[in-house]
Amino acid sequence: MAKGRSCQVCRQRMSVKNEQRQPMGSWVVYECRNPACKNWIDSGQRYRFSEKVFEDK
């Protein structure tokens, strides 16, 4: 199960976009859903900040 991350741009909690479970843990893709995030506004509302991390069990 995903542990949760904060956006590196706006520091708000990010939501899980994708999770792939492996025997040793999970690959999790987090995406910032904050409509006021600087990355979202500066990209012309095309690119949300996302991050892929491996989380151990």
XYZ file of N, CA, C and O in Angstrom:
228
model
N 0.851 -1.190 0.000
C 0.000 0.000 0.000
C 0.886 1.239 0.000
O 1.882 1.309 0.699
N 0.525 2.219 -0.778
C 1.295 3.451 -0.903
C 1.302 4.234 0.402
O 0.308 4.298 1.112
N 2.447 4.844 0.708
C 2.614 5.572 1.962
C 2.235 7.045 1.860
O 1.887 7.652 2.847
N 2.343 7.614 0.678
C 2.005 9.026 0.491
C 3.236 9.890 0.379
O 4.237 9.637 1.023
N 3.172 10.895 -0.457
C 4.281 11.819 -0.690
C 3.731 13.231 -0.753
O 2.551 13.438 -0.964
N 4.640 14.193 -0.616
C 4.291 15.600 -0.785
C 4.925 16.111 -2.064
O 6.038 15.713 -2.414
N 4.228 16.991 -2.749
C 4.727 17.596 -3.982
C 5.977 18.420 -3.676
O 5.996 19.189 -2.720
N 7.014 18.275 -4.490
C 8.244 19.040 -4.298
C 8.088 20.491 -4.727
O 8.909 21.328 -4.378
N 7.038 20.797 -5.469
C 6.808 22.158 -5.950
C 5.949 22.952 -4.969
O 6.312 24.040 -4.545
N 4.797 22.386 -4.565
C 3.855 23.138 -3.724
C 3.691 22.561 -2.311
O 2.991 23.134 -1.500
N 4.322 21.423 -2.029
C 4.305 20.781 -0.698
C 2.945 20.230 -0.270
O 2.756 19.917 0.887
N 2.004 20.100 -1.194
C 0.703 19.499 -0.875
C 0.802 17.983 -1.050
O 1.674 17.482 -1.751
N -0.110 17.247 -0.428
C -0.129 15.793 -0.568
C -0.436 15.411 -2.016
O -1.283 16.022 -2.662
N 0.251 14.380 -2.508
C 0.024 13.908 -3.866
C -0.824 12.630 -3.813
O -0.810 11.905 -2.829
N -1.553 12.384 -4.886
C -2.385 11.187 -4.954
C -1.669 10.118 -5.780
O -0.784 10.404 -6.583
N -2.058 8.868 -5.586
C -1.466 7.745 -6.304
C -2.106 7.657 -7.683
O -3.322 7.558 -7.813
N -1.273 7.710 -8.705
C -1.761 7.587 -10.074
C -1.686 6.130 -10.546
O -2.557 5.661 -11.265
N -0.632 5.428 -10.113
C -0.432 4.048 -10.536
C 0.390 3.331 -9.473
O 1.272 3.929 -8.871
N 0.105 2.052 -9.249
C 0.867 1.265 -8.290
C 1.088 -0.126 -8.865
O 0.145 -0.787 -9.274
N 2.357 -0.550 -8.934
C 2.708 -1.874 -9.433
C 3.350 -2.650 -8.296
O 4.447 -2.310 -7.857
N 2.686 -3.692 -7.841
C 3.192 -4.477 -6.722
C 4.232 -5.485 -7.201
O 4.043 -6.137 -8.219
N 5.328 -5.580 -6.445
C 6.415 -6.507 -6.696
C 6.612 -7.339 -5.427
O 6.134 -6.964 -4.362
N 7.353 -8.450 -5.503
C 7.576 -9.264 -4.299
C 8.287 -8.513 -3.165
O 8.013 -8.758 -1.994
N 9.174 -7.582 -3.489
C 9.938 -6.866 -2.465
C 9.336 -5.511 -2.082
O 9.853 -4.833 -1.208
N 8.293 -5.085 -2.753
C 7.670 -3.783 -2.475
C 6.786 -3.363 -3.635
O 6.286 -4.195 -4.370
N 6.642 -2.065 -3.810
C 5.778 -1.547 -4.871
C 6.410 -0.340 -5.566
O 7.030 0.495 -4.913
N 6.240 -0.263 -6.892
C 6.553 0.952 -7.636
C 5.284 1.795 -7.633
O 4.224 1.322 -8.044
N 5.399 3.019 -7.156
C 4.231 3.890 -7.043
C 4.496 5.189 -7.802
O 5.556 5.796 -7.644
N 3.532 5.590 -8.631
C 3.601 6.876 -9.328
C 2.640 7.820 -8.629
O 1.438 7.575 -8.582
N 3.199 8.887 -8.053
C 2.395 9.907 -7.384
C 2.218 11.083 -8.322
O 3.106 11.410 -9.110
N 1.057 11.747 -8.230
C 0.774 12.910 -9.066
C 0.146 13.997 -8.205
O -0.764 13.729 -7.422
N 0.629 15.225 -8.358
C 0.073 16.363 -7.623
C -1.249 16.762 -8.268
O -1.321 16.994 -9.464
N -2.291 16.833 -7.467
C -3.613 17.201 -7.982
C -4.026 18.604 -7.552
O -5.171 18.998 -7.724
N -3.095 19.372 -6.997
C -3.385 20.724 -6.525
C -3.545 21.669 -7.724
O -2.608 21.849 -8.499
N -4.715 22.290 -7.901
C -4.915 23.200 -9.034
C -4.113 24.493 -8.912
O -3.962 25.215 -9.896
N -3.566 24.792 -7.733
C -2.769 26.003 -7.545
C -1.266 25.716 -7.580
O -0.462 26.597 -7.302
N -0.869 24.502 -7.943
C 0.554 24.134 -7.999
C 1.250 24.942 -9.094
O 0.754 25.046 -10.216
N 2.409 25.512 -8.763
C 3.157 26.348 -9.702
C 3.528 25.573 -10.970
O 3.485 26.106 -12.069
N 3.879 24.307 -10.847
C 4.230 23.488 -12.009
C 3.032 23.346 -12.954
O 3.185 23.411 -14.163
N 1.837 23.174 -12.408
C 0.598 23.027 -13.194
C 0.262 24.335 -13.904
O -0.080 24.353 -15.081
N 0.384 25.452 -13.217
C 0.058 26.760 -13.791
C 1.083 27.165 -14.849
O 0.722 27.598 -15.943
N 2.385 27.000 -14.541
C 3.455 27.392 -15.474
C 3.461 26.565 -16.754
O 3.935 27.026 -17.786
N 2.944 25.341 -16.701
C 2.928 24.489 -17.889
C 1.688 24.737 -18.749
O 1.459 24.029 -19.719
N 0.892 25.720 -18.388
C -0.328 25.995 -19.137
C -1.387 24.939 -18.861
O -2.184 24.615 -19.726
N -1.367 24.383 -17.674
C -2.296 23.347 -17.212
C -2.225 22.102 -18.095
O -3.237 21.503 -18.432
N -0.989 21.705 -18.449
C -0.791 20.495 -19.246
C -0.050 19.407 -18.475
O -0.285 18.231 -18.711
N 0.865 19.799 -17.585
C 1.720 18.820 -16.915
C 1.636 18.942 -15.408
O 1.996 19.967 -14.852
N 1.168 17.906 -14.766
C 1.152 17.862 -13.308
C 2.470 17.270 -12.834
O 3.035 16.401 -13.491
N 2.953 17.731 -11.680
C 4.179 17.180 -11.125
C 3.918 15.721 -10.738
O 2.947 15.411 -10.059
N 4.775 14.814 -11.204
C 4.627 13.410 -10.844
C 5.995 12.854 -10.464
O 7.033 13.375 -10.853
N 5.975 11.774 -9.697
C 7.195 11.182 -9.184
C 6.980 9.677 -9.036
O 5.969 9.227 -8.515
N 7.962 8.882 -9.520
C 7.885 7.436 -9.397
C 8.889 6.994 -8.340
O 10.073 7.319 -8.426
N 8.416 6.272 -7.328
C 9.279 5.825 -6.231
C 9.029 4.341 -5.946
O 7.946 3.825 -6.198
N 10.069 3.684 -5.405
C 9.924 2.297 -4.968
C 9.776 2.306 -3.467
O 10.593 2.880 -2.750
N 8.716 1.664 -2.972
C 8.458 1.605 -1.539
C 8.574 0.168 -1.077
O 7.899 -0.715 -1.583
N 9.473 -0.056 -0.102
C 9.659 -1.391 0.466
C 8.431 -1.821 1.248
O 7.668 -1.000 1.718
N 8.306 -3.129 1.401
C 7.191 -3.650 2.215
C 7.437 -3.422 3.673
O 8.483 -3.267 4.151
